[in-house]
Amino acid sequence: MSEMTALERGYRRILACYPRSFLRENADELLAVLLDTAAEGQTRVGLAEAWDLVRSGVRMRLWPAAPRPRAVRAAVTLMLAGAAAELAALITVAVSFWAVRAAAARYPATMDAVLVHQVAVLAGAPLAIGLWLWLAWANGKGEDWARMLSAACFGLLTLSVLAALAQHAEADAPATMIAAAAVWAIGLASVILIFTPAACRYYGPRLAQQ
Amino acid sequence: MQEATFLILTALADGSQHGYGIITEVTQISDGRVRLRAGTLYTALDRLRADGLVAVDGEEVVEGRLRRYYRLTPEGTKVLAAEAARLQANAAAALARLRPGLAGGLA
């Protein structure tokens, strides 16, 4: 019996990964299933089952189950793609940093402008990645503020692209502008998706249910 | 639909089951190939309940342990039937292309 309680204590500790609202309703039941599936004489939680519980609990915390409309799921996927695009830009600039410095040195007049651009990407991309991931997470949960913040961020993104175009960046740095246009398109598509009628029903009223 | 989800719905297709029952049924249905872990099962059940495909069908306490029973909702039955038909059609198409002469017999 004391064996059983040691195992049970182990399971209970790991169950803390789950959201409290889930545990309130399901902890006893889940614990019963865990004890039912435990091997004869098992006293400690196995690595594989601990991993399964941690993963499931964390997933449930990040994305509580609620019928998510397809539009919202697509928007979340696009936002993750946005984060991936920023990561690609970050890696490209980081890897080519010295090569670009050397190339710019041949045109001394451009040295400063190029350095500013490189530093801006290196410093800004991690922030942008974090923002994309955060918005993907919050939109997936149906947080209404995330929808508004996404729209606001997209507005800023549009302004920055327009500002770059006004400086004729497409002629000076075509690759950068293509990357910016791709990110802008991802932003546009995701913002349209989260404001579709099906998505609008998902934001808001669901919070009252929880 | 993920395979685990499909197998969970299949386990519930001919009557309600409790959590442990679903795990053993899934092992049986998949010929021992899929061994559901409790964490995976309850994440899937949580989502299936939110989507209205599965509902709670009563609970009981056996030897001091809580057992909750789950059943398919009419919507769940419909979704499972559609998915099964889709898989069957895909399998039939694959078999037909692999062995044109035998497709009818195998499918």
Tab-separated table of C-alpha atoms in Angstrom:
chain	number	residue	atom	x	y	z
A	1	MET	CA	0.000	0.000	0.000
A	2	SER	CA	2.835	2.392	0.844
A	3	GLU	CA	4.253	1.541	-2.596
A	4	MET	CA	1.011	2.644	-4.152
A	5	THR	CA	0.978	5.955	-2.334
A	6	ALA	CA	4.548	6.720	-3.372
A	7	LEU	CA	3.560	6.159	-7.001
A	8	GLU	CA	0.382	8.147	-6.501
A	9	ARG	CA	2.346	11.027	-5.004
A	10	GLY	CA	4.652	10.946	-8.002
A	11	TYR	CA	1.737	11.125	-10.407
A	12	ARG	CA	0.112	13.916	-8.436
A	13	ARG	CA	3.283	15.995	-8.561
A	14	ILE	CA	3.417	15.719	-12.358
A	15	LEU	CA	-0.292	16.461	-12.709
A	16	ALA	CA	0.506	19.978	-11.489
A	17	CYS	CA	1.442	20.663	-15.135
A	18	TYR	CA	-2.235	20.591	-16.021
A	19	PRO	CA	-4.502	23.632	-15.788
A	20	ARG	CA	-6.321	23.854	-12.481
A	21	SER	CA	-9.726	23.938	-14.157
A	22	PHE	CA	-8.985	20.582	-15.793
A	23	LEU	CA	-7.679	19.032	-12.578
A	24	ARG	CA	-10.710	20.133	-10.579
A	25	GLU	CA	-12.899	17.969	-12.781
A	26	ASN	CA	-10.556	15.223	-13.965
A	27	ALA	CA	-7.660	14.715	-11.528
A	28	ASP	CA	-9.157	11.757	-9.633
A	29	GLU	CA	-10.224	10.045	-12.804
A	30	LEU	CA	-6.903	10.553	-14.592
A	31	LEU	CA	-5.056	9.367	-11.492
A	32	ALA	CA	-7.217	6.230	-11.409
A	33	VAL	CA	-6.360	5.469	-15.046
A	34	LEU	CA	-2.657	6.046	-14.373
A	35	LEU	CA	-2.749	3.662	-11.421
A	36	ASP	CA	-4.741	1.131	-13.492
A	37	THR	CA	-2.161	1.209	-16.276
A	38	ALA	CA	0.828	1.134	-13.905
A	39	ALA	CA	2.830	-2.095	-13.954
A	40	GLU	CA	2.540	-4.523	-11.053
A	41	GLY	CA	4.807	-3.365	-8.214
A	42	GLN	CA	5.715	-0.105	-9.954
A	43	THR	CA	6.800	2.498	-7.410
A	44	ARG	CA	8.079	5.332	-9.572
A	45	VAL	CA	6.698	7.237	-12.511
A	46	GLY	CA	8.391	6.103	-15.722
A	47	LEU	CA	10.220	8.596	-17.902
A	48	ALA	CA	7.991	8.060	-20.956
A	49	GLU	CA	4.739	8.454	-19.048
A	50	ALA	CA	6.078	11.490	-17.165
A	51	TRP	CA	6.956	13.073	-20.522
A	52	ASP	CA	3.512	12.244	-21.894
A	53	LEU	CA	1.849	13.915	-18.905
A	54	VAL	CA	4.052	17.001	-18.958
A	55	ARG	CA	3.544	17.442	-22.689
A	56	SER	CA	-0.217	16.973	-22.482
A	57	GLY	CA	-0.552	19.268	-19.480
A	58	VAL	CA	1.499	22.041	-21.016
A	59	ARG	CA	-0.396	21.762	-24.292
A	60	MET	CA	-3.688	22.017	-22.433
A	61	ARG	CA	-2.454	25.112	-20.632
A	62	LEU	CA	-1.250	26.793	-23.791
A	63	TRP	CA	-4.264	25.851	-25.893
A	64	PRO	CA	-7.337	25.051	-23.821
A	65	ALA	CA	-9.742	22.857	-25.730
A	66	ALA	CA	-12.433	24.864	-27.395
A	67	PRO	CA	-13.842	24.353	-30.835
A	68	ARG	CA	-11.462	26.564	-32.779
A	69	PRO	CA	-12.814	27.634	-36.150
A	70	ARG	CA	-10.682	26.729	-39.130
A	71	ALA	CA	-9.990	30.409	-39.805
A	72	VAL	CA	-8.434	30.836	-36.355
A	73	ARG	CA	-6.351	27.691	-36.696
A	74	ALA	CA	-5.099	28.909	-40.078
A	75	ALA	CA	-4.313	32.334	-38.608
A	76	VAL	CA	-2.314	30.727	-35.788
A	77	THR	CA	-0.363	28.642	-38.307
A	78	LEU	CA	0.366	31.762	-40.366
A	79	MET	CA	1.587	33.626	-37.289
A	80	LEU	CA	3.946	30.764	-36.525
A	81	ALA	CA	5.101	31.027	-40.151
A	82	GLY	CA	5.675	34.741	-39.506
A	83	ALA	CA	7.917	33.855	-36.582
A	84	ALA	CA	9.773	31.361	-38.780
A	85	ALA	CA	10.282	34.016	-41.481
A	86	GLU	CA	11.743	36.432	-38.923
A	87	LEU	CA	14.002	33.662	-37.667
A	88	ALA	CA	15.185	33.030	-41.227
A	89	ALA	CA	15.937	36.757	-41.633
A	90	LEU	CA	17.821	36.789	-38.329
A	91	ILE	CA	19.931	33.789	-39.309
A	92	THR	CA	20.636	35.213	-42.778
A	93	VAL	CA	21.815	38.554	-41.405
A	94	ALA	CA	23.825	36.949	-38.590
A	95	VAL	CA	25.583	34.484	-40.894
A	96	SER	CA	26.368	37.083	-43.548
A	97	PHE	CA	27.303	39.814	-41.075
A	98	TRP	CA	31.067	40.039	-41.831
A	99	ALA	CA	30.704	39.302	-45.519
A	100	VAL	CA	28.261	42.195	-45.807
A	101	ARG	CA	30.578	44.453	-43.780
A	102	ALA	CA	33.435	43.629	-46.142
A	103	ALA	CA	31.254	44.271	-49.183
A	104	ALA	CA	30.000	47.565	-47.767
A	105	ALA	CA	33.592	48.678	-47.052
A	106	ARG	CA	34.090	49.018	-50.796
A	107	TYR	CA	31.474	51.770	-50.785
A	108	PRO	CA	32.408	53.803	-47.696
A	109	ALA	CA	29.362	56.030	-48.048
A	110	THR	CA	27.041	53.070	-47.392
A	111	MET	CA	28.956	51.640	-44.395
A	112	ASP	CA	26.889	53.361	-41.712
A	113	ALA	CA	23.509	52.773	-43.317
A	114	VAL	CA	24.289	49.086	-43.809
A	115	LEU	CA	25.481	48.724	-40.228
A	116	VAL	CA	22.308	50.368	-38.941
A	117	HIS	CA	20.241	47.941	-40.985
A	118	GLN	CA	22.215	44.903	-39.771
A	119	VAL	CA	21.969	45.908	-36.135
A	120	ALA	CA	18.268	46.699	-36.547
A	121	VAL	CA	17.593	43.167	-37.811
A	122	LEU	CA	19.788	41.489	-35.189
A	123	ALA	CA	18.119	43.404	-32.373
A	124	GLY	CA	14.629	43.610	-33.794
A	125	ALA	CA	14.130	40.078	-35.122
A	126	PRO	CA	14.181	38.359	-31.708
A	127	LEU	CA	11.543	40.842	-30.528
A	128	ALA	CA	9.479	40.253	-33.650
A	129	ILE	CA	9.751	36.472	-33.226
A	130	GLY	CA	8.582	36.784	-29.640
A	131	LEU	CA	5.702	38.997	-30.713
A	132	TRP	CA	4.556	36.596	-33.453
A	133	LEU	CA	4.679	33.632	-31.054
A	134	TRP	CA	2.870	35.543	-28.347
A	135	LEU	CA	0.137	36.670	-30.730
A	136	ALA	CA	-0.211	33.126	-32.150
A	137	TRP	CA	-0.655	31.764	-28.644
A	138	ALA	CA	-3.117	34.424	-27.515
A	139	ASN	CA	-5.160	34.351	-30.723
A	140	GLY	CA	-5.331	30.569	-30.469
A	141	LYS	CA	-6.875	31.008	-27.047
A	142	GLY	CA	-9.425	33.436	-28.442
A	143	GLU	CA	-8.253	36.478	-26.487
A	144	ASP	CA	-10.000	39.480	-27.917
A	145	TRP	CA	-7.157	41.863	-27.025
A	146	ALA	CA	-4.791	39.690	-29.067
A	147	ARG	CA	-6.960	40.266	-32.102
A	148	MET	CA	-6.827	44.023	-31.626
A	149	LEU	CA	-3.086	43.936	-30.931
A	150	SER	CA	-2.531	41.852	-34.071
A	151	ALA	CA	-4.404	44.404	-36.137
A	152	ALA	CA	-2.388	47.231	-34.549
A	153	CYS	CA	0.911	45.440	-35.207
A	154	PHE	CA	-0.124	44.839	-38.783
A	155	GLY	CA	-0.843	48.560	-39.112
A	156	LEU	CA	2.670	49.393	-37.885
A	157	LEU	CA	4.150	46.776	-40.202
A	158	THR	CA	2.307	48.340	-43.137
A	159	LEU	CA	3.594	51.795	-42.217
A	160	SER	CA	7.177	50.540	-41.987
A	161	VAL	CA	6.921	48.852	-45.383
A	162	LEU	CA	5.467	52.059	-46.887
A	163	ALA	CA	8.250	54.101	-45.275
A	164	ALA	CA	10.868	51.786	-46.770
A	165	LEU	CA	9.207	52.054	-50.183
A	166	ALA	CA	9.188	55.849	-49.878
A	167	GLN	CA	12.990	55.684	-49.507
A	168	HIS	CA	13.164	53.502	-52.618
A	169	ALA	CA	14.486	50.578	-50.609
A	170	GLU	CA	13.246	48.231	-53.333
A	171	ALA	CA	16.056	49.521	-55.567
A	172	ASP	CA	18.792	49.586	-52.898
A	173	ALA	CA	17.957	46.357	-51.085
A	174	PRO	CA	15.637	44.215	-53.184
A	175	ALA	CA	16.153	41.059	-51.112
A	176	THR	CA	15.208	42.859	-47.916
A	177	MET	CA	12.090	44.268	-49.532
A	178	ILE	CA	11.028	40.865	-50.845
A	179	ALA	CA	11.412	39.429	-47.338
A	180	ALA	CA	9.483	42.374	-45.891
A	181	ALA	CA	6.732	41.904	-48.471
A	182	ALA	CA	6.473	38.198	-47.596
A	183	VAL	CA	6.150	38.974	-43.889
A	184	TRP	CA	3.618	41.694	-44.691
A	185	ALA	CA	1.537	39.231	-46.753
A	186	ILE	CA	1.579	36.742	-43.874
A	187	GLY	CA	0.419	39.501	-41.541
A	188	LEU	CA	-2.327	40.591	-43.918
A	189	ALA	CA	-3.659	37.051	-44.360
A	190	SER	CA	-3.669	36.317	-40.646
A	191	VAL	CA	-5.426	39.585	-39.792
A	192	ILE	CA	-8.098	38.936	-42.435
A	193	LEU	CA	-8.616	35.426	-41.035
A	194	ILE	CA	-9.102	36.538	-37.422
A	195	PHE	CA	-11.723	39.062	-38.507
A	196	THR	CA	-13.828	36.632	-40.553
A	197	PRO	CA	-17.362	36.085	-39.182
A	198	ALA	CA	-16.569	32.512	-38.056
A	199	ALA	CA	-13.537	33.745	-36.117
A	200	CYS	CA	-15.491	36.649	-34.607
A	201	ARG	CA	-17.900	34.191	-32.971
A	202	TYR	CA	-14.903	32.418	-31.425
A	203	TYR	CA	-13.447	35.518	-29.790
A	204	GLY	CA	-15.416	36.929	-26.927
A	205	PRO	CA	-18.354	34.688	-25.989
A	206	ARG	CA	-16.096	31.688	-25.359
A	207	LEU	CA	-14.473	33.507	-22.449
A	208	ALA	CA	-17.755	33.550	-20.602
A	209	GLN	CA	-18.022	29.750	-20.902
A	210	GLN	CA	-14.667	29.058	-19.305
B	1	MET	CA	-7.958	13.359	-37.894
B	2	GLN	CA	-5.046	11.880	-35.974
B	3	GLU	CA	-4.873	8.133	-35.647
B	4	ALA	CA	-5.194	8.226	-31.844
B	5	THR	CA	-8.368	10.309	-32.152
B	6	PHE	CA	-9.780	7.960	-34.774
B	7	LEU	CA	-9.084	4.937	-32.573
B	8	ILE	CA	-10.618	6.578	-29.491
B	9	LEU	CA	-13.816	7.324	-31.410
B	10	THR	CA	-13.783	3.761	-32.769
B	11	ALA	CA	-13.406	2.369	-29.232
B	12	LEU	CA	-16.584	4.251	-28.278
B	13	ALA	CA	-18.532	3.315	-31.417
B	14	ASP	CA	-20.283	0.255	-29.960
B	15	GLY	CA	-20.994	1.580	-26.479
B	16	SER	CA	-19.705	3.786	-23.670
B	17	GLN	CA	-16.321	3.137	-22.037
B	18	HIS	CA	-14.327	4.517	-19.141
B	19	GLY	CA	-10.781	5.840	-19.589
B	20	TYR	CA	-8.946	2.614	-18.865
B	21	GLY	CA	-11.460	0.738	-21.030
B	22	ILE	CA	-10.685	3.032	-23.970
B	23	ILE	CA	-6.954	2.388	-23.589
B	24	THR	CA	-7.392	-1.398	-23.654
B	25	GLU	CA	-9.894	-1.209	-26.529
B	26	VAL	CA	-7.531	0.929	-28.600
B	27	THR	CA	-4.709	-1.553	-28.013
B	28	GLN	CA	-7.013	-4.339	-29.149
B	29	ILE	CA	-8.398	-2.520	-32.194
B	30	SER	CA	-4.913	-1.608	-33.397
B	31	ASP	CA	-3.585	-5.124	-32.776
B	32	GLY	CA	-1.267	-3.891	-30.042
B	33	ARG	CA	0.344	-1.306	-32.310
B	34	VAL	CA	-1.047	1.779	-30.556
B	35	ARG	CA	-0.679	1.956	-26.791
B	36	LEU	CA	-2.376	5.144	-25.665
B	37	ARG	CA	-0.905	6.868	-22.681
B	38	ALA	CA	-3.201	8.456	-20.130
B	39	GLY	CA	-1.990	12.000	-20.774
B	40	THR	CA	-2.578	11.689	-24.520
B	41	LEU	CA	-5.982	10.109	-23.965
B	42	TYR	CA	-7.222	12.868	-21.684
B	43	THR	CA	-5.941	15.646	-23.913
B	44	ALA	CA	-7.818	14.039	-26.797
B	45	LEU	CA	-10.969	13.505	-24.704
B	46	ASP	CA	-10.863	17.106	-23.516
B	47	ARG	CA	-10.781	18.304	-27.113
B	48	LEU	CA	-13.378	15.797	-28.328
B	49	ARG	CA	-15.736	16.913	-25.565
B	50	ALA	CA	-15.184	20.570	-26.431
B	51	ASP	CA	-15.895	19.758	-30.082
B	52	GLY	CA	-19.083	17.950	-29.086
B	53	LEU	CA	-18.029	14.576	-30.528
B	54	VAL	CA	-17.866	12.790	-27.172
B	55	ALA	CA	-19.956	13.251	-24.024
B	56	VAL	CA	-19.776	12.011	-20.448
B	57	ASP	CA	-22.096	9.080	-19.873
B	58	GLY	CA	-22.166	8.804	-16.087
B	59	GLU	CA	-19.582	7.829	-13.494
B	60	GLU	CA	-19.066	5.296	-10.713
B	61	VAL	CA	-16.539	4.556	-8.002
B	62	VAL	CA	-14.871	1.134	-8.240
B	63	GLU	CA	-12.496	0.085	-5.427
B	64	GLY	CA	-12.187	3.693	-4.362
B	65	ARG	CA	-11.278	4.868	-7.870
B	66	LEU	CA	-13.385	7.218	-9.919
B	67	ARG	CA	-14.493	5.922	-13.303
B	68	ARG	CA	-16.142	8.220	-15.756
B	69	TYR	CA	-17.817	6.789	-18.821
B	70	TYR	CA	-17.706	8.388	-22.233
B	71	ARG	CA	-19.933	7.895	-25.267
B	72	LEU	CA	-20.101	9.143	-28.830
B	73	THR	CA	-22.570	11.942	-29.513
B	74	PRO	CA	-24.656	11.770	-32.722
B	75	GLU	CA	-22.215	14.322	-34.168
B	76	GLY	CA	-19.298	12.095	-33.132
B	77	THR	CA	-20.891	9.100	-34.837
B	78	LYS	CA	-21.309	11.143	-38.002
B	79	VAL	CA	-17.709	12.375	-37.961
B	80	LEU	CA	-16.321	8.891	-37.305
B	81	ALA	CA	-18.423	7.403	-40.122
B	82	ALA	CA	-17.220	10.079	-42.546
B	83	GLU	CA	-13.574	9.552	-41.544
B	84	ALA	CA	-13.883	5.763	-41.807
B	85	ALA	CA	-15.406	6.094	-45.277
B	86	ARG	CA	-12.608	8.426	-46.323
B	87	LEU	CA	-9.918	6.041	-45.078
B	88	GLN	CA	-11.635	3.123	-46.748
B	89	ALA	CA	-11.821	4.963	-50.057
B	90	ASN	CA	-8.122	5.860	-49.808
B	91	ALA	CA	-7.161	2.303	-48.922
B	92	ALA	CA	-9.253	0.932	-51.780
B	93	ALA	CA	-7.612	3.344	-54.215
B	94	ALA	CA	-4.154	2.335	-52.993
B	95	LEU	CA	-4.918	-1.370	-53.311
B	96	ALA	CA	-6.444	-0.873	-56.737
B	97	ARG	CA	-3.282	0.789	-57.973
B	98	LEU	CA	-0.981	-1.732	-56.356
B	99	ARG	CA	-2.759	-4.764	-57.773
B	100	PRO	CA	-5.221	-3.876	-60.493
B	101	GLY	CA	-6.464	-7.460	-60.797
B	102	LEU	CA	-7.101	-8.047	-57.100
B	103	ALA	CA	-8.526	-4.710	-55.984
B	104	GLY	CA	-12.129	-5.894	-55.770
B	105	GLY	CA	-11.261	-8.923	-53.680
B	106	LEU	CA	-8.997	-7.071	-51.264
B	107	ALA	CA	-11.106	-3.997	-50.740
